């Protein structure tokens, strides 16, 4: 009988432990990206990149616990094949959106910080390109359930210039939903 009582007592504290955290309300904007998107990309002439176009597929799924979304980009165009991987989240400590991005054209990982500005989410980051420090501003705009636009601006110290526009169009969900 004593061993039964000990088992119950030792099990009780775990059951009344702290509640598991839930994804922040701000994650709703990122969860809206889940799905498969067709991309139409336009690149502006710059000191580090020639002008060009590409088309591709952007696949987004929910990350562990719903605290992130995981993005896979694949495209092909005038600049060749491209692949990228992103982890997007809301950081409750910084009260900001964060994106961790790696791709086939840029060494290392780019960390961007974003804030809601009106209807848009605006991200900023810095990268080294062609031996120069570049400030990047990315504006996620015109968001609907079926499409959105990402416009990127770069500044190498000589003023901000538009460098890229990507139009995302959601693909039809499959007729038989996956369980």
mmCIF file of C-alpha atoms in Angstrom:
data_model
loop_
_atom_site.group_PDB
_atom_site.id
_atom_site.type_symbol
_atom_site.label_atom_id
_atom_site.label_comp_id
_atom_site.label_asym_id
_atom_site.label_seq_id
_atom_site.Cartn_x
_atom_site.Cartn_y
_atom_site.Cartn_z
ATOM 1 C CA UNK A 1 0.000 0.000 0.000
ATOM 2 C CA UNK A 2 2.856 2.406 0.792
ATOM 3 C CA UNK A 3 4.394 1.957 -2.667
ATOM 4 C CA UNK A 4 1.003 2.789 -4.296
ATOM 5 C CA UNK A 5 0.732 6.039 -2.313
ATOM 6 C CA UNK A 6 4.316 7.006 -3.213
ATOM 7 C CA UNK A 7 3.623 6.471 -6.919
ATOM 8 C CA UNK A 8 0.533 8.705 -6.794
ATOM 9 C CA UNK A 9 2.370 11.482 -4.915
ATOM 10 C CA UNK A 10 5.354 11.443 -7.281
ATOM 11 C CA UNK A 11 3.062 11.592 -10.322
ATOM 12 C CA UNK A 12 0.993 14.526 -9.023
ATOM 13 C CA UNK A 13 3.540 17.387 -9.417
ATOM 14 C CA UNK A 14 4.148 16.614 -13.105
ATOM 15 C CA UNK A 15 0.433 16.791 -13.866
ATOM 16 C CA UNK A 16 0.151 20.255 -12.298
ATOM 17 C CA UNK A 17 3.287 21.651 -13.996
ATOM 18 C CA UNK A 18 3.339 24.792 -16.135
ATOM 19 C CA UNK A 19 1.075 24.868 -19.179
ATOM 20 C CA UNK A 20 2.753 24.313 -22.530
ATOM 21 C CA UNK A 21 3.228 27.562 -24.469
ATOM 22 C CA UNK A 22 0.953 28.261 -27.406
ATOM 23 C CA UNK A 23 1.911 30.033 -30.651
ATOM 24 C CA UNK A 24 1.442 33.815 -30.423
ATOM 25 C CA UNK A 25 -1.473 35.493 -32.211
ATOM 26 C CA UNK A 26 1.088 37.070 -34.575
ATOM 27 C CA UNK A 27 1.791 33.596 -36.009
ATOM 28 C CA UNK A 28 -1.593 33.801 -37.797
ATOM 29 C CA UNK A 29 0.003 35.977 -40.523
ATOM 30 C CA UNK A 30 2.738 33.375 -41.032
ATOM 31 C CA UNK A 31 0.368 30.378 -40.917
ATOM 32 C CA UNK A 32 -1.481 32.046 -43.850
ATOM 33 C CA UNK A 33 1.642 31.227 -45.925
ATOM 34 C CA UNK A 34 1.224 27.466 -45.483
ATOM 35 C CA UNK A 35 0.645 25.805 -48.856
ATOM 36 C CA UNK A 36 2.212 25.645 -52.299
ATOM 37 C CA UNK A 37 2.761 28.876 -54.201
ATOM 38 C CA UNK A 38 3.785 29.571 -57.782
ATOM 39 C CA UNK A 39 6.382 32.365 -58.043
ATOM 40 C CA UNK A 40 7.005 34.940 -60.761
ATOM 41 C CA UNK A 41 10.281 36.731 -60.052
ATOM 42 C CA UNK A 42 11.761 39.900 -61.542
ATOM 43 C CA UNK A 43 15.316 41.020 -60.749
ATOM 44 C CA UNK A 44 16.495 44.578 -61.307
ATOM 45 C CA UNK A 45 19.950 45.403 -62.687
ATOM 46 C CA UNK A 46 22.354 46.146 -59.800
ATOM 47 C CA UNK A 47 26.048 46.230 -59.005
ATOM 48 C CA UNK A 48 25.839 42.642 -57.728
ATOM 49 C CA UNK A 49 23.250 41.104 -60.074
ATOM 50 C CA UNK A 50 22.135 41.392 -63.694
ATOM 51 C CA UNK A 51 18.485 42.001 -64.542
ATOM 52 C CA UNK A 52 16.449 38.846 -65.116
ATOM 53 C CA UNK A 53 13.351 36.797 -64.473
ATOM 54 C CA UNK A 54 12.511 33.391 -63.012
ATOM 55 C CA UNK A 55 9.554 31.195 -62.146
ATOM 56 C CA UNK A 56 9.360 28.673 -59.368
ATOM 57 C CA UNK A 57 7.566 26.944 -56.542
ATOM 58 C CA UNK A 58 7.497 28.021 -52.902
ATOM 59 C CA UNK A 59 6.325 25.294 -50.513
ATOM 60 C CA UNK A 60 5.488 26.273 -46.927
ATOM 61 C CA UNK A 61 4.561 23.974 -44.052
ATOM 62 C CA UNK A 62 3.941 24.434 -40.354
ATOM 63 C CA UNK A 63 6.998 23.855 -38.142
ATOM 64 C CA UNK A 64 7.209 22.014 -34.794
ATOM 65 C CA UNK A 65 4.511 23.046 -32.318
ATOM 66 C CA UNK A 66 3.170 25.668 -34.726
ATOM 67 C CA UNK A 67 5.876 28.126 -33.585
ATOM 68 C CA UNK A 68 7.440 28.437 -37.054
ATOM 69 C CA UNK A 69 6.686 28.011 -40.711
ATOM 70 C CA UNK A 70 9.255 26.281 -42.914
ATOM 71 C CA UNK A 71 9.708 27.570 -46.466
ATOM 72 C CA UNK A 72 11.350 25.830 -49.443
ATOM 73 C CA UNK A 73 11.924 27.881 -52.601
ATOM 74 C CA UNK A 74 12.923 26.373 -55.961
ATOM 75 C CA UNK A 75 13.123 28.459 -59.111
ATOM 76 C CA UNK A 76 14.705 28.527 -62.540
ATOM 77 C CA UNK A 77 15.308 31.508 -64.744
ATOM 78 C CA UNK A 78 17.727 33.754 -66.582
ATOM 79 C CA UNK A 79 20.182 33.628 -63.638
ATOM 80 C CA UNK A 80 20.105 29.799 -63.436
ATOM 81 C CA UNK A 81 18.688 27.406 -60.856
ATOM 82 C CA UNK A 82 17.990 28.711 -57.354
ATOM 83 C CA UNK A 83 17.044 27.013 -54.098
ATOM 84 C CA UNK A 84 16.410 28.517 -50.686
ATOM 85 C CA UNK A 85 15.245 27.501 -47.228
ATOM 86 C CA UNK A 86 13.618 29.742 -44.630
ATOM 87 C CA UNK A 87 12.418 29.453 -41.057
ATOM 88 C CA UNK A 88 9.876 32.180 -40.221
ATOM 89 C CA UNK A 89 8.627 32.895 -36.704
ATOM 90 C CA UNK A 90 7.322 35.455 -34.247
ATOM 91 C CA UNK A 91 9.846 36.144 -31.488
ATOM 92 C CA UNK A 92 7.851 37.068 -28.347
ATOM 93 C CA UNK A 93 11.000 38.326 -26.581
ATOM 94 C CA UNK A 94 11.879 40.793 -29.358
ATOM 95 C CA UNK A 95 8.211 41.395 -30.257
ATOM 96 C CA UNK A 96 9.226 41.016 -33.900
ATOM 97 C CA UNK A 97 8.950 38.624 -36.813
ATOM 98 C CA UNK A 98 12.228 36.807 -37.549
ATOM 99 C CA UNK A 99 13.303 34.999 -40.706
ATOM 100 C CA UNK A 100 16.372 32.767 -40.900
ATOM 101 C CA UNK A 101 17.210 32.279 -44.598
ATOM 102 C CA UNK A 102 19.835 30.303 -46.497
ATOM 103 C CA UNK A 103 20.069 29.867 -50.243
ATOM 104 C CA UNK A 104 22.202 28.684 -53.138
ATOM 105 C CA UNK A 105 23.496 32.194 -53.991
ATOM 106 C CA UNK A 106 24.495 33.623 -50.593
ATOM 107 C CA UNK A 107 27.046 32.139 -48.167
ATOM 108 C CA UNK A 108 25.899 31.756 -44.557
ATOM 109 C CA UNK A 109 22.490 32.557 -43.116
ATOM 110 C CA UNK A 110 20.650 35.871 -43.362
ATOM 111 C CA UNK A 111 18.633 36.845 -40.288
ATOM 112 C CA UNK A 112 15.866 39.377 -40.945
ATOM 113 C CA UNK A 113 13.715 41.207 -38.402
ATOM 114 C CA UNK A 114 10.171 42.219 -39.342
ATOM 115 C CA UNK A 115 7.390 44.434 -38.038
ATOM 116 C CA UNK A 116 3.810 45.036 -39.067
ATOM 117 C CA UNK A 117 3.514 48.381 -40.900
ATOM 118 C CA UNK A 118 -0.120 48.971 -41.794
ATOM 119 C CA UNK A 119 -1.239 45.991 -43.900
ATOM 120 C CA UNK A 120 2.383 45.017 -44.717
ATOM 121 C CA UNK A 121 5.123 43.150 -42.892
ATOM 122 C CA UNK A 122 8.469 44.874 -43.433
ATOM 123 C CA UNK A 123 11.718 42.967 -42.801
ATOM 124 C CA UNK A 124 15.218 44.437 -42.545
ATOM 125 C CA UNK A 125 18.621 42.756 -42.612
ATOM 126 C CA UNK A 126 22.243 43.259 -43.619
ATOM 127 C CA UNK A 127 24.380 41.022 -45.847
ATOM 128 C CA UNK A 128 27.806 41.123 -47.467
ATOM 129 C CA UNK A 129 27.575 40.983 -51.284
ATOM 130 C CA UNK A 130 30.469 41.525 -53.647
ATOM 131 C CA UNK A 131 32.600 42.696 -50.707
ATOM 132 C CA UNK A 132 30.092 45.413 -49.776
ATOM 133 C CA UNK A 133 27.758 45.594 -46.780
ATOM 134 C CA UNK A 134 24.179 45.822 -48.070
ATOM 135 C CA UNK A 135 21.138 46.870 -46.080
ATOM 136 C CA UNK A 136 18.067 44.996 -47.256
ATOM 137 C CA UNK A 137 14.425 45.921 -46.773
ATOM 138 C CA UNK A 138 11.759 43.428 -47.833
ATOM 139 C CA UNK A 139 8.095 44.422 -47.976
ATOM 140 C CA UNK A 140 5.434 41.691 -47.914
ATOM 141 C CA UNK A 141 2.354 43.394 -49.379
ATOM 142 C CA UNK A 142 -0.954 42.888 -51.183
ATOM 143 C CA UNK A 143 -1.695 39.852 -48.999
ATOM 144 C CA UNK A 144 -4.834 37.871 -49.831
ATOM 145 C CA UNK A 145 -5.601 34.183 -49.187
ATOM 146 C CA UNK A 146 -4.610 33.487 -52.820
ATOM 147 C CA UNK A 147 -1.616 35.783 -53.433
ATOM 148 C CA UNK A 148 0.944 38.201 -52.058
ATOM 149 C CA UNK A 149 3.966 40.180 -53.210
ATOM 150 C CA UNK A 150 7.481 40.449 -51.807
ATOM 151 C CA UNK A 151 9.453 43.507 -52.927
ATOM 152 C CA UNK A 152 13.123 43.733 -51.966
ATOM 153 C CA UNK A 153 15.131 46.957 -51.771
ATOM 154 C CA UNK A 154 18.932 47.108 -51.334
ATOM 155 C CA UNK A 155 21.165 49.928 -50.165
ATOM 156 C CA UNK A 156 24.967 49.721 -50.485
ATOM 157 C CA UNK A 157 25.322 53.194 -48.981
ATOM 158 C CA UNK A 158 24.453 55.030 -52.192
ATOM 159 C CA UNK A 159 20.688 55.018 -51.610
ATOM 160 C CA UNK A 160 17.922 52.405 -51.589
ATOM 161 C CA UNK A 161 17.057 50.777 -54.924
ATOM 162 C CA UNK A 162 14.468 48.114 -55.774
ATOM 163 C CA UNK A 163 16.334 44.849 -56.429
ATOM 164 C CA UNK A 164 13.628 42.203 -56.794
ATOM 165 C CA UNK A 165 9.885 41.592 -56.915
ATOM 166 C CA UNK A 166 8.313 38.170 -56.369
ATOM 167 C CA UNK A 167 4.602 37.611 -56.970
ATOM 168 C CA UNK A 168 3.261 34.537 -55.126
ATOM 169 C CA UNK A 169 0.061 32.829 -56.330
ATOM 170 C CA UNK A 170 -1.404 29.987 -54.271
ATOM 171 C CA UNK A 171 -1.889 26.663 -56.034
ATOM 172 C CA UNK A 172 -5.169 24.770 -55.728
ATOM 173 C CA UNK A 173 -5.318 22.414 -52.758
ATOM 174 C CA UNK A 174 -5.495 18.748 -53.688
ATOM 175 C CA UNK A 175 -9.011 17.285 -54.002
ATOM 176 C CA UNK A 176 -8.297 14.689 -51.306
ATOM 177 C CA UNK A 177 -6.939 16.427 -48.204
ATOM 178 C CA UNK A 178 -4.022 14.726 -46.467
ATOM 179 C CA UNK A 179 -4.741 13.672 -42.924
#
